[in-house]
PDB file of N, CA and C in Angstrom:
ATOM      1  N   UNK A   1      -6.974 -11.671  -2.906  1.00 69.00           N
ATOM      2  CA  UNK A   1      -5.859 -11.819  -3.317  1.00 69.00           C
ATOM      3  C   UNK A   1      -4.369 -10.688  -3.114  1.00 69.00           C
ATOM      4  N   UNK A   2      -4.764 -10.465  -1.840  1.00 67.00           N
ATOM      5  CA  UNK A   2      -3.755 -10.334  -1.023  1.00 67.00           C
ATOM      6  C   UNK A   2      -3.539 -11.221  -0.344  1.00 67.00           C
ATOM      7  N   UNK A   3      -4.005 -12.278   0.365  1.00 76.00           N
ATOM      8  CA  UNK A   3      -4.618 -13.350   1.651  1.00 76.00           C
ATOM      9  C   UNK A   3      -3.274 -14.367   0.435  1.00 76.00           C
ATOM     10  N   UNK A   4      -3.929 -14.171  -0.889  1.00 75.00           N
ATOM     11  CA  UNK A   4      -3.034 -15.502  -1.268  1.00 75.00           C
ATOM     12  C   UNK A   4      -1.841 -14.908  -1.807  1.00 75.00           C
ATOM     13  N   UNK A   5      -1.420 -13.341  -1.971  1.00 73.00           N
ATOM     14  CA  UNK A   5       0.482 -13.198  -1.904  1.00 73.00           C
ATOM     15  C   UNK A   5       0.805 -13.473  -0.385  1.00 73.00           C
ATOM     16  N   UNK A   6       0.300 -12.701   0.577  1.00 74.00           N
ATOM     17  CA  UNK A   6       0.946 -13.016   1.788  1.00 74.00           C
ATOM     18  C   UNK A   6       1.328 -14.630   2.448  1.00 74.00           C
ATOM     19  N   UNK A   7       0.362 -15.040   2.192  1.00 73.00           N
ATOM     20  CA  UNK A   7      -0.365 -16.478   1.993  1.00 73.00           C
ATOM     21  C   UNK A   7       1.489 -17.598   1.571  1.00 73.00           C
ATOM     22  N   UNK A   8       2.004 -16.843  -0.112  1.00 76.00           N
ATOM     23  CA  UNK A   8       2.741 -17.531  -0.478  1.00 76.00           C
ATOM     24  C   UNK A   8       4.489 -16.940   0.820  1.00 76.00           C
ATOM     25  N   UNK A   9       4.104 -15.955   0.688  1.00 73.00           N
ATOM     26  CA  UNK A   9       5.544 -14.871   0.900  1.00 73.00           C
ATOM     27  C   UNK A   9       5.520 -15.829   2.692  1.00 73.00           C
ATOM     28  N   UNK A  10       4.785 -16.189   3.304  1.00 72.00           N
ATOM     29  CA  UNK A  10       4.636 -16.474   4.777  1.00 72.00           C
ATOM     30  C   UNK A  10       5.680 -18.188   4.358  1.00 72.00           C
ATOM     31  N   UNK A  11       4.319 -18.885   3.311  1.00 76.00           N
ATOM     32  CA  UNK A  11       5.255 -20.774   3.252  1.00 76.00           C
ATOM     33  C   UNK A  11       6.763 -20.814   2.908  1.00 76.00           C
ATOM     34  N   UNK A  12       6.719 -19.537   1.997  1.00 75.00           N
ATOM     35  CA  UNK A  12       8.332 -19.514   0.481  1.00 75.00           C
ATOM     36  C   UNK A  12       9.608 -18.964   2.046  1.00 75.00           C
ATOM     37  N   UNK A  13       8.782 -18.083   2.884  1.00 71.00           N
ATOM     38  CA  UNK A  13      10.034 -17.938   4.291  1.00 71.00           C
ATOM     39  C   UNK A  13      10.196 -18.988   5.141  1.00 71.00           C
ATOM     40  N   UNK A  14       8.999 -19.974   5.466  1.00 73.00           N
ATOM     41  CA  UNK A  14       8.808 -21.040   6.158  1.00 73.00           C
ATOM     42  C   UNK A  14      10.284 -22.248   5.928  1.00 73.00           C
ATOM     43  N   UNK A  15      10.092 -21.985   4.277  1.00 72.00           N
ATOM     44  CA  UNK A  15      11.119 -23.327   3.171  1.00 72.00           C
ATOM     45  C   UNK A  15      12.474 -22.645   3.139  1.00 72.00           C
ATOM     46  N   UNK A  16      12.475 -20.938   3.488  1.00 70.00           N
ATOM     47  CA  UNK A  16      13.640 -20.532   3.859  1.00 70.00           C
ATOM     48  C   UNK A  16      14.728 -20.418   4.582  1.00 70.00           C
ATOM     49  N   UNK A  17      13.292 -20.881   6.395  1.00 68.00           N
ATOM     50  CA  UNK A  17      14.294 -20.766   7.109  1.00 68.00           C
ATOM     51  C   UNK A  17      15.256 -21.139   6.723  1.00 68.00           C
ATOM     52  N   UNK A  18      15.484 -22.537   6.643  1.00 64.00           N
ATOM     53  CA  UNK A  18      17.036 -22.945   7.393  1.00 64.00           C
ATOM     54  C   UNK A  18      18.169 -23.234   6.283  1.00 64.00           C
ATOM     55  N   UNK A  19      17.864 -22.395   4.862  1.00 64.00           N
ATOM     56  CA  UNK A  19      18.585 -22.383   4.345  1.00 64.00           C
ATOM     57  C   UNK A  19      19.419 -21.133   3.530  1.00 64.00           C
ATOM     58  N   UNK A  20      18.970 -20.421   4.636  1.00 58.00           N
ATOM     59  CA  UNK A  20      19.648 -19.134   4.263  1.00 58.00           C
ATOM     60  C   UNK A  20      20.727 -18.832   5.435  1.00 58.00           C
ATOM     61  N   UNK A  21      21.736 -18.494   5.560  1.00 57.00           N
ATOM     62  CA  UNK A  21      22.969 -18.373   6.586  1.00 57.00           C
ATOM     63  C   UNK A  21      22.125 -17.585   7.829  1.00 57.00           C
ATOM     64  N   UNK A  22      22.984 -17.835   9.133  1.00 52.00           N
ATOM     65  CA  UNK A  22      23.145 -17.742  10.027  1.00 52.00           C
ATOM     66  C   UNK A  22      23.321 -16.307  10.785  1.00 52.00           C
ATOM     67  N   UNK A  23      23.495 -15.516   9.757  1.00 46.00           N
ATOM     68  CA  UNK A  23      23.702 -14.387   9.868  1.00 46.00           C
ATOM     69  C   UNK A  23      23.248 -13.262   9.566  1.00 46.00           C
ATOM     70  N   UNK A  24      22.203 -13.772   9.171  1.00 54.00           N
ATOM     71  CA  UNK A  24      21.107 -12.778   8.755  1.00 54.00           C
ATOM     72  C   UNK A  24      19.748 -13.089   9.191  1.00 54.00           C
ATOM     73  N   UNK A  25      19.494 -11.056  10.260  1.00 56.00           N
ATOM     74  CA  UNK A  25      18.699 -10.985  10.790  1.00 56.00           C
ATOM     75  C   UNK A  25      17.132 -11.556   9.967  1.00 56.00           C
ATOM     76  N   UNK A  26      17.163 -13.321  10.897  1.00 53.00           N
ATOM     77  CA  UNK A  26      15.442 -13.756  10.077  1.00 53.00           C
ATOM     78  C   UNK A  26      14.583 -12.284  10.867  1.00 53.00           C
ATOM     79  N   UNK A  27      14.369 -11.501  11.747  1.00 54.00           N
ATOM     80  CA  UNK A  27      12.970 -10.344  12.086  1.00 54.00           C
ATOM     81  C   UNK A  27      13.159 -10.135  10.777  1.00 54.00           C
ATOM     82  N   UNK A  28      13.945  -9.495   9.791  1.00 65.00           N
ATOM     83  CA  UNK A  28      13.946  -8.533   8.485  1.00 65.00           C
ATOM     84  C   UNK A  28      13.782  -9.230   7.162  1.00 65.00           C
ATOM     85  N   UNK A  29      13.951 -10.304   7.315  1.00 72.00           N
ATOM     86  CA  UNK A  29      13.876 -11.295   6.181  1.00 72.00           C
ATOM     87  C   UNK A  29      13.401 -10.410   4.355  1.00 72.00           C
ATOM     88  N   UNK A  30      12.832 -11.123   3.760  1.00 75.00           N
ATOM     89  CA  UNK A  30      12.545 -10.594   2.632  1.00 75.00           C
ATOM     90  C   UNK A  30      11.135 -10.453   2.055  1.00 75.00           C
ATOM     91  N   UNK A  31      10.728 -11.974   3.100  1.00 75.00           N
ATOM     92  CA  UNK A  31       9.398 -11.781   2.460  1.00 75.00           C
ATOM     93  C   UNK A  31       8.878 -11.194   3.497  1.00 75.00           C
ATOM     94  N   UNK A  32       9.566 -11.654   5.427  1.00 78.00           N
ATOM     95  CA  UNK A  32       8.690 -10.304   5.848  1.00 78.00           C
ATOM     96  C   UNK A  32       8.148  -8.410   5.447  1.00 78.00           C
ATOM     97  N   UNK A  33       9.470  -8.227   5.165  1.00 80.00           N
ATOM     98  CA  UNK A  33       9.714  -7.005   4.623  1.00 80.00           C
ATOM     99  C   UNK A  33       8.378  -6.466   3.278  1.00 80.00           C
ATOM    100  N   UNK A  34       8.417  -8.059   2.281  1.00 80.00           N
ATOM    101  CA  UNK A  34       7.321  -8.430   1.091  1.00 80.00           C
ATOM    102  C   UNK A  34       6.276  -8.050   1.806  1.00 80.00           C
ATOM    103  N   UNK A  35       5.663  -8.765   2.803  1.00 81.00           N
ATOM    104  CA  UNK A  35       4.127  -9.075   4.007  1.00 81.00           C
ATOM    105  C   UNK A  35       3.710  -8.232   4.057  1.00 81.00           C
ATOM    106  N   UNK A  36       4.863  -6.752   5.055  1.00 83.00           N
ATOM    107  CA  UNK A  36       4.572  -5.415   5.671  1.00 83.00           C
ATOM    108  C   UNK A  36       3.920  -4.663   4.322  1.00 83.00           C
ATOM    109  N   UNK A  37       5.295  -4.528   3.378  1.00 84.00           N
ATOM    110  CA  UNK A  37       4.711  -3.808   2.238  1.00 84.00           C
ATOM    111  C   UNK A  37       3.307  -4.899   1.471  1.00 84.00           C
ATOM    112  N   UNK A  38       2.855  -5.373   1.016  1.00 85.00           N
ATOM    113  CA  UNK A  38       1.536  -6.225   0.913  1.00 85.00           C
ATOM    114  C   UNK A  38       0.173  -5.863   2.087  1.00 85.00           C
ATOM    115  N   UNK A  39       0.995  -5.881   2.744  1.00 85.00           N
ATOM    116  CA  UNK A  39      -0.589  -5.690   3.921  1.00 85.00           C
ATOM    117  C   UNK A  39      -1.077  -3.852   4.156  1.00 85.00           C
ATOM    118  N   UNK A  40       0.512  -3.342   3.992  1.00 86.00           N
ATOM    119  CA  UNK A  40      -0.005  -1.485   3.765  1.00 86.00           C
ATOM    120  C   UNK A  40      -0.228  -0.895   2.719  1.00 86.00           C
ATOM    121  N   UNK A  41      -0.462  -1.676   1.992  1.00 87.00           N
ATOM    122  CA  UNK A  41      -0.718  -0.960   0.737  1.00 87.00           C
ATOM    123  C   UNK A  41      -2.286  -1.764   0.115  1.00 87.00           C
ATOM    124  N   UNK A  42      -2.361  -2.404   1.238  1.00 87.00           N
ATOM    125  CA  UNK A  42      -4.265  -3.349   0.839  1.00 87.00           C
ATOM    126  C   UNK A  42      -4.745  -2.097   2.237  1.00 87.00           C
ATOM    127  N   UNK A  43      -4.835  -2.253   3.282  1.00 88.00           N
ATOM    128  CA  UNK A  43      -4.835  -1.554   4.013  1.00 88.00           C
ATOM    129  C   UNK A  43      -5.332   0.210   3.665  1.00 88.00           C
ATOM    130  N   UNK A  44      -4.689   0.684   3.281  1.00 90.00           N
ATOM    131  CA  UNK A  44      -4.547   2.024   2.488  1.00 90.00           C
ATOM    132  C   UNK A  44      -5.750   2.188   1.211  1.00 90.00           C
ATOM    133  N   UNK A  45      -5.195   0.998   0.474  1.00 90.00           N
ATOM    134  CA  UNK A  45      -5.868   1.097  -1.340  1.00 90.00           C
ATOM    135  C   UNK A  45      -8.122   0.587  -0.262  1.00 90.00           C
ATOM    136  N   UNK A  46      -7.980   0.098   0.822  1.00 90.00           N
ATOM    137  CA  UNK A  46      -9.611  -0.737   1.103  1.00 90.00           C
ATOM    138  C   UNK A  46      -9.902   0.972   1.862  1.00 90.00           C
ATOM    139  N   UNK A  47      -9.049   1.890   2.677  1.00 92.00           N
ATOM    140  CA  UNK A  47      -9.295   2.982   3.621  1.00 92.00           C
ATOM    141  C   UNK A  47      -9.403   4.171   2.560  1.00 92.00           C
ATOM    142  N   UNK A  48      -8.730   4.464   1.761  1.00 93.00           N
ATOM    143  CA  UNK A  48      -9.199   5.718   0.026  1.00 93.00           C
ATOM    144  C   UNK A  48     -10.303   4.501  -0.026  1.00 93.00           C
ATOM    145  N   UNK A  49     -10.639   3.757  -0.594  1.00 92.00           N
ATOM    146  CA  UNK A  49     -11.309   3.194  -1.608  1.00 92.00           C
ATOM    147  C   UNK A  49     -13.089   3.373  -0.021  1.00 92.00           C
ATOM    148  N   UNK A  50     -13.103   3.266   0.494  1.00 93.00           N
ATOM    149  CA  UNK A  50     -13.910   3.157   2.042  1.00 93.00           C
ATOM    150  C   UNK A  50     -13.920   4.351   1.720  1.00 93.00           C
ATOM    151  N   UNK A  51     -12.945   5.180   2.202  1.00 93.00           N
ATOM    152  CA  UNK A  51     -13.202   7.433   2.075  1.00 93.00           C
ATOM    153  C   UNK A  51     -14.592   7.399   1.446  1.00 93.00           C
ATOM    154  N   UNK A  52     -14.088   7.573  -0.467  1.00 93.00           N
ATOM    155  CA  UNK A  52     -14.607   7.779  -1.567  1.00 93.00           C
ATOM    156  C   UNK A  52     -15.492   6.553  -1.233  1.00 93.00           C
ATOM    157  N   UNK A  53     -15.903   5.235  -1.626  1.00 94.00           N
ATOM    158  CA  UNK A  53     -17.660   4.853  -0.747  1.00 94.00           C
ATOM    159  C   UNK A  53     -18.322   5.830  -0.314  1.00 94.00           C
ATOM    160  N   UNK A  54     -18.406   6.037   0.909  1.00 93.00           N
ATOM    161  CA  UNK A  54     -19.225   7.142   1.151  1.00 93.00           C
ATOM    162  C   UNK A  54     -19.186   8.075   1.603  1.00 93.00           C
ATOM    163  N   UNK A  55     -17.645   9.497   0.478  1.00 90.00           N
ATOM    164  CA  UNK A  55     -18.398  10.189   0.232  1.00 90.00           C
ATOM    165  C   UNK A  55     -19.145  10.342  -1.658  1.00 90.00           C
ATOM    166  N   UNK A  56     -19.370   9.226  -1.883  1.00 90.00           N
ATOM    167  CA  UNK A  56     -20.200   8.853  -2.987  1.00 90.00           C
ATOM    168  C   UNK A  56     -21.887   8.360  -2.386  1.00 90.00           C
ATOM    169  N   UNK A  57     -21.702   8.252  -2.025  1.00 91.00           N
ATOM    170  CA  UNK A  57     -22.906   7.808  -1.201  1.00 91.00           C
ATOM    171  C   UNK A  57     -24.208   8.951  -0.669  1.00 91.00           C
ATOM    172  N   UNK A  58     -22.772   9.655   0.527  1.00 88.00           N
ATOM    173  CA  UNK A  58     -23.728  11.252   0.392  1.00 88.00           C
ATOM    174  C   UNK A  58     -23.215  11.492  -0.887  1.00 88.00           C
ATOM    175  N   UNK A  59     -22.459  12.070  -1.631  1.00 87.00           N
ATOM    176  CA  UNK A  59     -23.231  13.067  -3.103  1.00 87.00           C
ATOM    177  C   UNK A  59     -24.362  12.634  -3.453  1.00 87.00           C
ATOM    178  N   UNK A  60     -24.753  10.764  -3.474  1.00 88.00           N
ATOM    179  CA  UNK A  60     -25.980  10.284  -4.001  1.00 88.00           C
ATOM    180  C   UNK A  60     -26.938  10.534  -3.581  1.00 88.00           C
ATOM    181  N   UNK A  61     -27.853  10.583  -1.894  1.00 88.00           N
ATOM    182  CA  UNK A  61     -27.976  11.093  -1.322  1.00 88.00           C
ATOM    183  C   UNK A  61     -28.386  12.320  -1.505  1.00 88.00           C
ATOM    184  N   UNK A  62     -28.052  13.317  -1.908  1.00 81.00           N
ATOM    185  CA  UNK A  62     -28.533  14.605  -1.757  1.00 81.00           C
ATOM    186  C   UNK A  62     -28.226  15.264  -3.486  1.00 81.00           C
ATOM    187  N   UNK A  63     -28.393  14.093  -4.266  1.00 74.00           N
ATOM    188  CA  UNK A  63     -29.149  14.501  -5.882  1.00 74.00           C
ATOM    189  C   UNK A  63     -29.078  15.554  -6.135  1.00 74.00           C
ATOM    190  N   UNK A  64     -30.191  16.364  -5.164  1.00 78.00           N
ATOM    191  CA  UNK A  64     -31.154  17.608  -6.577  1.00 78.00           C
ATOM    192  C   UNK A  64     -30.231  18.436  -6.067  1.00 78.00           C
ATOM    193  N   UNK A  65     -29.096  18.236  -5.233  1.00 76.00           N
ATOM    194  CA  UNK A  65     -27.730  19.521  -4.771  1.00 76.00           C
ATOM    195  C   UNK A  65     -26.778  19.217  -5.628  1.00 76.00           C
ATOM    196  N   UNK A  66     -25.680  20.437  -6.581  1.00 79.00           N
ATOM    197  CA  UNK A  66     -24.200  19.970  -6.807  1.00 79.00           C
ATOM    198  C   UNK A  66     -23.548  20.771  -6.627  1.00 79.00           C
ATOM    199  N   UNK A  67     -22.599  19.698  -5.073  1.00 82.00           N
ATOM    200  CA  UNK A  67     -22.003  20.161  -4.029  1.00 82.00           C
ATOM    201  C   UNK A  67     -20.198  19.994  -4.636  1.00 82.00           C
ATOM    202  N   UNK A  68     -20.227  21.265  -5.249  1.00 88.00           N
ATOM    203  CA  UNK A  68     -18.280  21.334  -6.107  1.00 88.00           C
ATOM    204  C   UNK A  68     -17.911  20.864  -5.277  1.00 88.00           C
ATOM    205  N   UNK A  69     -17.572  20.944  -3.553  1.00 89.00           N
ATOM    206  CA  UNK A  69     -17.278  20.799  -2.608  1.00 89.00           C
ATOM    207  C   UNK A  69     -16.987  18.587  -2.163  1.00 89.00           C
ATOM    208  N   UNK A  70     -18.169  18.609  -2.390  1.00 87.00           N
ATOM    209  CA  UNK A  70     -18.352  17.022  -2.220  1.00 87.00           C
ATOM    210  C   UNK A  70     -17.180  16.249  -3.914  1.00 87.00           C
ATOM    211  N   UNK A  71     -17.529  16.949  -4.561  1.00 88.00           N
ATOM    212  CA  UNK A  71     -17.516  16.348  -5.516  1.00 88.00           C
ATOM    213  C   UNK A  71     -15.409  16.672  -5.793  1.00 88.00           C
ATOM    214  N   UNK A  72     -15.059  17.481  -5.096  1.00 92.00           N
ATOM    215  CA  UNK A  72     -13.450  17.338  -5.595  1.00 92.00           C
ATOM    216  C   UNK A  72     -12.792  16.803  -4.582  1.00 92.00           C
ATOM    217  N   UNK A  73     -13.523  17.040  -3.425  1.00 91.00           N
ATOM    218  CA  UNK A  73     -12.920  15.924  -1.910  1.00 91.00           C
ATOM    219  C   UNK A  73     -12.913  14.430  -2.519  1.00 91.00           C
ATOM    220  N   UNK A  74     -14.288  14.133  -3.880  1.00 91.00           N
ATOM    221  CA  UNK A  74     -14.166  12.234  -4.411  1.00 91.00           C
ATOM    222  C   UNK A  74     -12.911  12.600  -4.977  1.00 91.00           C
ATOM    223  N   UNK A  75     -12.268  13.294  -5.913  1.00 92.00           N
ATOM    224  CA  UNK A  75     -11.630  13.509  -6.772  1.00 92.00           C
ATOM    225  C   UNK A  75     -10.799  13.428  -6.295  1.00 92.00           C
ATOM    226  N   UNK A  76      -9.933  14.137  -4.864  1.00 93.00           N
ATOM    227  CA  UNK A  76      -9.174  14.378  -3.909  1.00 93.00           C
ATOM    228  C   UNK A  76      -7.888  13.006  -3.773  1.00 93.00           C
ATOM    229  N   UNK A  77      -9.589  12.458  -2.466  1.00 92.00           N
ATOM    230  CA  UNK A  77      -8.967  11.024  -2.082  1.00 92.00           C
ATOM    231  C   UNK A  77      -8.803   9.924  -3.100  1.00 92.00           C
ATOM    232  N   UNK A  78      -9.835  10.185  -4.824  1.00 91.00           N
ATOM    233  CA  UNK A  78      -9.572   8.976  -4.969  1.00 91.00           C
ATOM    234  C   UNK A  78      -7.606   8.594  -6.238  1.00 91.00           C
ATOM    235  N   UNK A  79      -7.469   9.854  -6.018  1.00 93.00           N
ATOM    236  CA  UNK A  79      -5.966  10.721  -6.539  1.00 93.00           C
ATOM    237  C   UNK A  79      -5.008   9.838  -5.326  1.00 93.00           C
ATOM    238  N   UNK A  80      -5.587  10.538  -4.400  1.00 91.00           N
ATOM    239  CA  UNK A  80      -4.417  10.083  -3.182  1.00 91.00           C
ATOM    240  C   UNK A  80      -3.792   8.370  -3.613  1.00 91.00           C
ATOM    241  N   UNK A  81      -5.150   7.190  -3.179  1.00 89.00           N
ATOM    242  CA  UNK A  81      -3.431   5.696  -3.283  1.00 89.00           C
ATOM    243  C   UNK A  81      -2.746   6.294  -4.562  1.00 89.00           C
ATOM    244  N   UNK A  82      -2.972   6.343  -5.784  1.00 91.00           N
ATOM    245  CA  UNK A  82      -1.774   5.939  -6.686  1.00 91.00           C
ATOM    246  C   UNK A  82      -0.923   7.534  -6.853  1.00 91.00           C
ATOM    247  N   UNK A  83      -1.383   8.478  -5.603  1.00 92.00           N
ATOM    248  CA  UNK A  83       0.152   9.095  -5.456  1.00 92.00           C
ATOM    249  C   UNK A  83       0.683   8.497  -4.619  1.00 92.00           C
ATOM    250  N   UNK A  84       0.208   7.924  -3.349  1.00 89.00           N
ATOM    251  CA  UNK A  84       1.232   7.731  -2.680  1.00 89.00           C
ATOM    252  C   UNK A  84       1.386   6.616  -2.406  1.00 89.00           C
ATOM    253  N   UNK A  85       1.211   5.542  -3.532  1.00 89.00           N
ATOM    254  CA  UNK A  85       1.760   4.057  -3.909  1.00 89.00           C
ATOM    255  C   UNK A  85       3.528   4.150  -3.706  1.00 89.00           C
ATOM    256  N   UNK A  86       3.776   4.938  -5.039  1.00 89.00           N
ATOM    257  CA  UNK A  86       5.590   4.817  -5.119  1.00 89.00           C
ATOM    258  C   UNK A  86       6.404   5.490  -3.671  1.00 89.00           C
ATOM    259  N   UNK A  87       5.651   6.321  -3.711  1.00 89.00           N
ATOM    260  CA  UNK A  87       6.746   6.458  -2.099  1.00 89.00           C
ATOM    261  C   UNK A  87       6.438   5.703  -0.499  1.00 89.00           C
ATOM    262  N   UNK A  88       5.079   4.395  -1.177  1.00 88.00           N
ATOM    263  CA  UNK A  88       5.310   3.679   0.004  1.00 88.00           C
ATOM    264  C   UNK A  88       6.511   2.388  -0.595  1.00 88.00           C
ATOM    265  N   UNK A  89       6.135   2.124  -2.103  1.00 87.00           N
ATOM    266  CA  UNK A  89       7.181   0.948  -2.151  1.00 87.00           C
ATOM    267  C   UNK A  89       8.596   1.464  -1.867  1.00 87.00           C
ATOM    268  N   UNK A  90       8.920   2.908  -1.771  1.00 86.00           N
ATOM    269  CA  UNK A  90      10.369   3.671  -2.095  1.00 86.00           C
ATOM    270  C   UNK A  90      10.513   3.436  -0.915  1.00 86.00           C
ATOM    271  N   UNK A  91       9.532   3.796   0.006  1.00 86.00           N
ATOM    272  CA  UNK A  91       9.746   3.671   1.373  1.00 86.00           C
ATOM    273  C   UNK A  91       9.957   2.547   2.689  1.00 86.00           C
ATOM    274  N   UNK A  92       9.368   0.537   1.918  1.00 84.00           N
ATOM    275  CA  UNK A  92      10.002  -0.591   2.617  1.00 84.00           C
ATOM    276  C   UNK A  92      10.643  -0.857   1.105  1.00 84.00           C
ATOM    277  N   UNK A  93      11.407  -0.760   1.233  1.00 84.00           N
ATOM    278  CA  UNK A  93      12.379  -0.796  -0.660  1.00 84.00           C
ATOM    279  C   UNK A  93      13.464  -0.478  -0.371  1.00 84.00           C
ATOM    280  N   UNK A  94      14.629  -0.591   0.776  1.00 82.00           N
ATOM    281  CA  UNK A  94      16.106  -0.426   1.070  1.00 82.00           C
ATOM    282  C   UNK A  94      17.084  -0.435  -0.412  1.00 82.00           C
ATOM    283  N   UNK A  95      17.205  -1.453  -1.327  1.00 83.00           N
ATOM    284  CA  UNK A  95      17.664  -1.486  -2.695  1.00 83.00           C
ATOM    285  C   UNK A  95      17.368   0.491  -2.675  1.00 83.00           C
ATOM    286  N   UNK A  96      15.939   0.150  -3.507  1.00 83.00           N
ATOM    287  CA  UNK A  96      15.215   1.392  -4.301  1.00 83.00           C
ATOM    288  C   UNK A  96      15.824   2.463  -3.168  1.00 83.00           C
ATOM    289  N   UNK A  97      15.792   2.681  -1.539  1.00 83.00           N
ATOM    290  CA  UNK A  97      16.097   3.641  -1.431  1.00 83.00           C
ATOM    291  C   UNK A  97      17.412   4.069  -1.531  1.00 83.00           C
ATOM    292  N   UNK A  98      18.335   3.104  -1.396  1.00 84.00           N
ATOM    293  CA  UNK A  98      19.628   3.360  -1.378  1.00 84.00           C
ATOM    294  C   UNK A  98      20.194   3.540  -2.830  1.00 84.00           C
ATOM    295  N   UNK A  99      19.120   3.192  -4.043  1.00 83.00           N
ATOM    296  CA  UNK A  99      19.834   3.688  -4.908  1.00 83.00           C
ATOM    297  C   UNK A  99      19.206   5.573  -5.272  1.00 83.00           C
ATOM    298  N   UNK A 100      18.225   5.690  -4.711  1.00 83.00           N
ATOM    299  CA  UNK A 100      18.029   7.069  -4.848  1.00 83.00           C
ATOM    300  C   UNK A 100      18.342   8.352  -4.103  1.00 83.00           C
ATOM    301  N   UNK A 101      19.157   8.181  -3.378  1.00 79.00           N
ATOM    302  CA  UNK A 101      19.484   8.034  -1.707  1.00 79.00           C
ATOM    303  C   UNK A 101      21.236   7.925  -3.645  1.00 79.00           C
ATOM    304  N   UNK A 102      21.816   7.445  -3.475  1.00 75.00           N
ATOM    305  CA  UNK A 102      22.736   7.403  -4.614  1.00 75.00           C
ATOM    306  C   UNK A 102      23.320   8.226  -5.131  1.00 75.00           C
ATOM    307  N   UNK A 103      21.580   8.590  -6.097  1.00 72.00           N
ATOM    308  CA  UNK A 103      21.524   9.390  -7.668  1.00 72.00           C
ATOM    309  C   UNK A 103      21.523  10.025  -6.860  1.00 72.00           C
ATOM    310  N   UNK A 104      20.912  10.616  -5.599  1.00 71.00           N
ATOM    311  CA  UNK A 104      20.281  12.223  -5.685  1.00 71.00           C
ATOM    312  C   UNK A 104      21.485  12.608  -4.893  1.00 71.00           C
ATOM    313  N   UNK A 105      22.428  12.520  -4.567  1.00 71.00           N
ATOM    314  CA  UNK A 105      24.142  12.630  -4.096  1.00 71.00           C
ATOM    315  C   UNK A 105      24.815  12.617  -5.233  1.00 71.00           C
ATOM    316  N   UNK A 106      24.463  12.858  -6.519  1.00 64.00           N
ATOM    317  CA  UNK A 106      25.944  12.883  -7.499  1.00 64.00           C
ATOM    318  C   UNK A 106      26.639  13.780  -7.944  1.00 64.00           C
TER     319      UNK A 106
END
């Protein structure tokens, strides 16, 4: 699904390349920013999902022992992605950052 989203973004960027004003920086196009966000979110999801699976397989292999540290580690890793997700969206979205900065400074 994320590959399809990236494909759509890059195709849209090609279609819009000639239609945008020339003073706009093409390196920071909306499609490129969206693609960076999608790639970052997918990489983080796969990373945390992979760690969770490794810890889960370890926990299954040692099923005769209950290790609370391993259980807590799994819970921590499971909640890392949902906890980081909003901050990543804020980091990559300049308009959202500006609104948050403006509301904080009031």
